[in-house]
mmCIF file of C-alpha atoms and ligand atoms in Angstrom:
data_model
loop_
_atom_site.group_PDB
_atom_site.id
_atom_site.type_symbol
_atom_site.label_atom_id
_atom_site.label_comp_id
_atom_site.label_asym_id
_atom_site.label_seq_id
_atom_site.Cartn_x
_atom_site.Cartn_y
_atom_site.Cartn_z
ATOM 1 C CA UNK A 1 0.000 0.000 0.000
ATOM 2 C CA UNK A 2 2.702 2.451 0.897
ATOM 3 C CA UNK A 3 5.114 1.308 -1.821
ATOM 4 C CA UNK A 4 3.121 2.679 -4.813
ATOM 5 C CA UNK A 5 3.395 6.408 -3.999
ATOM 6 C CA UNK A 6 7.152 6.013 -3.607
ATOM 7 C CA UNK A 7 7.541 4.204 -6.952
ATOM 8 C CA UNK A 8 5.676 6.803 -9.060
ATOM 9 C CA UNK A 9 8.292 9.588 -8.823
ATOM 10 C CA UNK A 10 10.966 7.091 -9.887
ATOM 11 C CA UNK A 11 8.931 6.115 -12.969
ATOM 12 C CA UNK A 12 8.367 9.768 -13.879
ATOM 13 C CA UNK A 13 12.063 10.441 -13.523
ATOM 14 C CA UNK A 14 12.897 7.472 -15.771
ATOM 15 C CA UNK A 15 10.354 8.593 -18.378
ATOM 16 C CA UNK A 16 11.707 12.138 -18.283
ATOM 17 C CA UNK A 17 15.244 10.880 -18.735
ATOM 18 C CA UNK A 18 14.248 8.809 -21.737
ATOM 19 C CA UNK A 19 12.432 11.770 -23.313
ATOM 20 C CA UNK A 20 15.547 13.917 -22.921
ATOM 21 C CA UNK A 21 17.698 11.175 -24.439
ATOM 22 C CA UNK A 22 15.363 10.974 -27.455
ATOM 23 C CA UNK A 23 15.440 14.767 -27.918
ATOM 24 C CA UNK A 24 19.254 14.847 -27.687
ATOM 25 C CA UNK A 25 19.480 12.038 -30.258
ATOM 26 C CA UNK A 26 17.118 13.884 -32.637
ATOM 27 C CA UNK A 27 19.072 17.131 -32.344
ATOM 28 C CA UNK A 28 22.360 15.328 -33.008
ATOM 29 C CA UNK A 29 20.881 13.512 -35.999
ATOM 30 C CA UNK A 30 19.424 16.729 -37.471
ATOM 31 C CA UNK A 31 22.654 18.709 -37.062
ATOM 32 C CA UNK A 32 24.829 15.954 -38.553
ATOM 33 C CA UNK A 33 22.473 15.633 -41.561
ATOM 34 C CA UNK A 34 22.465 19.398 -42.131
ATOM 35 C CA UNK A 35 26.233 19.823 -41.987
ATOM 36 C CA UNK A 36 27.333 16.833 -44.075
ATOM 37 C CA UNK A 37 29.772 18.362 -46.619
ATOM 38 C CA UNK A 38 29.495 17.949 -50.409
ATOM 39 C CA UNK A 39 30.348 14.417 -51.609
ATOM 40 C CA UNK A 40 30.933 14.559 -55.357
ATOM 41 C CA UNK A 41 31.313 11.968 -58.098
ATOM 42 C CA UNK A 42 31.738 12.510 -61.834
ATOM 43 C CA UNK A 43 30.025 9.848 -63.932
ATOM 44 C CA UNK A 44 29.311 9.100 -67.591
ATOM 45 C CA UNK A 45 31.965 11.380 -69.110
ATOM 46 C CA UNK A 46 32.157 11.219 -72.898
ATOM 47 C CA UNK A 47 33.279 13.178 -75.950
ATOM 48 C CA UNK A 48 31.405 12.690 -79.240
ATOM 49 C CA UNK A 49 33.987 12.214 -81.982
ATOM 50 C CA UNK A 50 34.355 15.727 -83.403
ATOM 51 C CA UNK A 51 32.944 16.337 -86.863
ATOM 52 C CA UNK A 52 35.456 19.172 -87.291
ATOM 53 C CA UNK A 53 39.125 19.098 -86.270
ATOM 54 C CA UNK A 54 38.781 22.596 -84.790
ATOM 55 C CA UNK A 55 36.586 21.898 -81.787
ATOM 56 C CA UNK A 56 35.327 19.092 -79.518
ATOM 57 C CA UNK A 57 32.695 18.929 -76.783
ATOM 58 C CA UNK A 58 32.607 16.945 -73.534
ATOM 59 C CA UNK A 59 29.644 15.877 -71.383
ATOM 60 C CA UNK A 60 29.298 14.326 -67.922
ATOM 61 C CA UNK A 61 27.178 14.315 -64.771
ATOM 62 C CA UNK A 62 28.367 15.498 -61.362
ATOM 63 C CA UNK A 63 26.448 13.888 -58.485
ATOM 64 C CA UNK A 64 26.439 15.203 -54.907
ATOM 65 C CA UNK A 65 25.382 12.779 -52.156
ATOM 66 C CA UNK A 66 26.363 15.280 -49.453
ATOM 67 C CA UNK A 67 24.087 17.555 -47.480
ATOM 68 C CA UNK A 68 25.542 20.828 -48.750
ATOM 69 C CA UNK A 69 25.858 22.461 -52.154
ATOM 70 C CA UNK A 70 29.124 22.829 -54.047
ATOM 71 C CA UNK A 71 29.978 24.739 -57.214
ATOM 72 C CA UNK A 72 31.777 23.678 -60.365
ATOM 73 C CA UNK A 73 34.215 26.517 -61.020
ATOM 74 C CA UNK A 74 36.029 25.283 -64.121
ATOM 75 C CA UNK A 75 37.093 22.396 -66.361
ATOM 76 C CA UNK A 76 40.409 21.737 -68.077
ATOM 77 C CA UNK A 77 41.381 18.971 -70.500
ATOM 78 C CA UNK A 78 44.561 17.357 -71.784
ATOM 79 C CA UNK A 79 43.663 17.981 -75.451
ATOM 80 C CA UNK A 80 43.166 21.739 -75.485
ATOM 81 C CA UNK A 81 44.600 24.824 -73.857
ATOM 82 C CA UNK A 82 41.245 26.547 -74.368
ATOM 83 C CA UNK A 83 38.642 24.545 -72.491
ATOM 84 C CA UNK A 84 35.483 26.403 -71.469
ATOM 85 C CA UNK A 85 32.094 25.709 -69.923
ATOM 86 C CA UNK A 86 29.206 26.750 -72.173
ATOM 87 C CA UNK A 87 25.442 26.888 -71.785
ATOM 88 C CA UNK A 88 23.550 25.809 -74.908
ATOM 89 C CA UNK A 89 20.760 28.112 -75.997
ATOM 90 C CA UNK A 90 18.305 27.699 -78.869
ATOM 91 C CA UNK A 91 20.415 29.666 -81.343
ATOM 92 C CA UNK A 92 23.903 29.755 -79.909
ATOM 93 C CA UNK A 93 25.882 29.251 -76.702
ATOM 94 C CA UNK A 94 27.294 31.423 -73.955
ATOM 95 C CA UNK A 95 30.129 31.074 -71.485
ATOM 96 C CA UNK A 96 29.284 30.257 -67.889
ATOM 97 C CA UNK A 97 31.417 31.046 -64.865
ATOM 98 C CA UNK A 98 30.303 28.705 -62.097
ATOM 99 C CA UNK A 99 27.482 26.163 -61.875
ATOM 100 C CA UNK A 100 25.870 24.835 -58.664
ATOM 101 C CA UNK A 101 25.938 21.143 -57.727
ATOM 102 C CA UNK A 102 22.942 20.985 -55.346
ATOM 103 C CA UNK A 103 22.933 18.990 -52.113
ATOM 104 C CA UNK A 104 21.538 15.492 -52.772
ATOM 105 C CA UNK A 105 21.375 16.512 -56.437
ATOM 106 C CA UNK A 106 23.276 16.592 -59.702
ATOM 107 C CA UNK A 107 24.666 18.879 -62.354
ATOM 108 C CA UNK A 108 24.173 17.487 -65.871
ATOM 109 C CA UNK A 109 26.203 18.420 -68.932
ATOM 110 C CA UNK A 110 24.312 17.193 -72.003
ATOM 111 C CA UNK A 111 23.659 18.567 -75.497
ATOM 112 C CA UNK A 112 20.497 20.385 -74.366
ATOM 113 C CA UNK A 113 22.014 22.125 -71.360
ATOM 114 C CA UNK A 114 25.745 22.573 -70.898
ATOM 115 C CA UNK A 115 28.874 21.413 -72.664
ATOM 116 C CA UNK A 116 32.590 21.705 -72.169
ATOM 117 C CA UNK A 117 34.071 23.195 -75.303
ATOM 118 C CA UNK A 118 37.630 22.249 -76.221
ATOM 119 C CA UNK A 119 39.024 24.530 -78.931
ATOM 120 C CA UNK A 120 41.724 23.356 -81.357
ATOM 121 C CA UNK A 121 42.313 19.844 -79.974
ATOM 122 C CA UNK A 122 46.015 19.011 -79.940
ATOM 123 C CA UNK A 123 45.406 15.500 -81.300
ATOM 124 C CA UNK A 124 42.836 13.737 -83.498
ATOM 125 C CA UNK A 125 40.108 12.160 -81.404
ATOM 126 C CA UNK A 126 38.766 8.822 -82.579
ATOM 127 C CA UNK A 127 36.150 6.540 -81.124
ATOM 128 C CA UNK A 128 37.549 4.696 -78.098
ATOM 129 C CA UNK A 129 40.216 7.304 -77.303
ATOM 130 C CA UNK A 130 40.376 8.877 -73.872
ATOM 131 C CA UNK A 131 40.390 12.535 -72.907
ATOM 132 C CA UNK A 132 41.340 13.566 -69.368
ATOM 133 C CA UNK A 133 38.999 16.156 -67.858
ATOM 134 C CA UNK A 134 39.797 17.900 -64.577
ATOM 135 C CA UNK A 135 36.870 19.524 -62.797
ATOM 136 C CA UNK A 136 37.533 22.168 -60.137
ATOM 137 C CA UNK A 137 35.093 22.992 -57.360
ATOM 138 C CA UNK A 138 34.650 25.782 -54.857
ATOM 139 C CA UNK A 139 34.799 23.469 -51.842
ATOM 140 C CA UNK A 140 35.710 19.924 -52.890
ATOM 141 C CA UNK A 141 39.080 18.805 -54.234
ATOM 142 C CA UNK A 142 39.451 18.730 -58.016
ATOM 143 C CA UNK A 143 38.350 15.516 -59.759
ATOM 144 C CA UNK A 144 40.007 14.111 -62.892
ATOM 145 C CA UNK A 145 38.090 11.637 -65.060
ATOM 146 C CA UNK A 146 38.800 9.886 -68.346
ATOM 147 C CA UNK A 147 36.116 10.736 -70.885
ATOM 148 C CA UNK A 148 35.716 8.172 -73.650
ATOM 149 C CA UNK A 149 35.388 9.256 -77.271
ATOM 150 C CA UNK A 150 32.078 8.053 -78.738
ATOM 151 C CA UNK A 151 30.774 8.106 -82.338
ATOM 152 C CA UNK A 152 29.921 11.408 -84.036
ATOM 153 C CA UNK A 153 26.562 12.679 -82.742
ATOM 154 C CA UNK A 154 26.443 10.132 -79.906
ATOM 155 C CA UNK A 155 23.914 10.641 -77.119
ATOM 156 C CA UNK A 156 23.575 8.351 -74.110
ATOM 157 C CA UNK A 157 20.177 6.770 -73.397
ATOM 158 C CA UNK A 158 17.726 9.128 -71.776
ATOM 159 C CA UNK A 159 18.942 12.419 -73.232
HETATM 160 CU CU1 LIG B 1 30.422 25.903 -76.896
#
């Protein structure tokens, strides 16, 4: 009879402690998810075999599995001293400075959106050749990938 009133405060204390533990765990989880830095990969890099010896284009996708945005700040290649990032428009193209790689998102270079333009390639590019592309980012370390030369006019599935 007299034991019950003494046990109740202990139970309340235990329940309160558990609630605090759950709140602390939630706060830790939320802050770690929010501050996870950019985590970039470059996939599907290719260069359609150029129809003209004067210029070549490169395409790829940058994925970001991190919780924060990064920015692509430039691209260089081993076949041209003049490698630029261009946005394709209906009639022409224009140079772009930086492009965002959203958190949990991707930045796609494809013939309808963006391309890397490589002026005056220093060697003939034939199907199966490789072109090294180095992508620089505002926050992440630079990434170098080997783009493969595909047939003239090539487009991957889904573009
Ligand atoms: Cu261009």
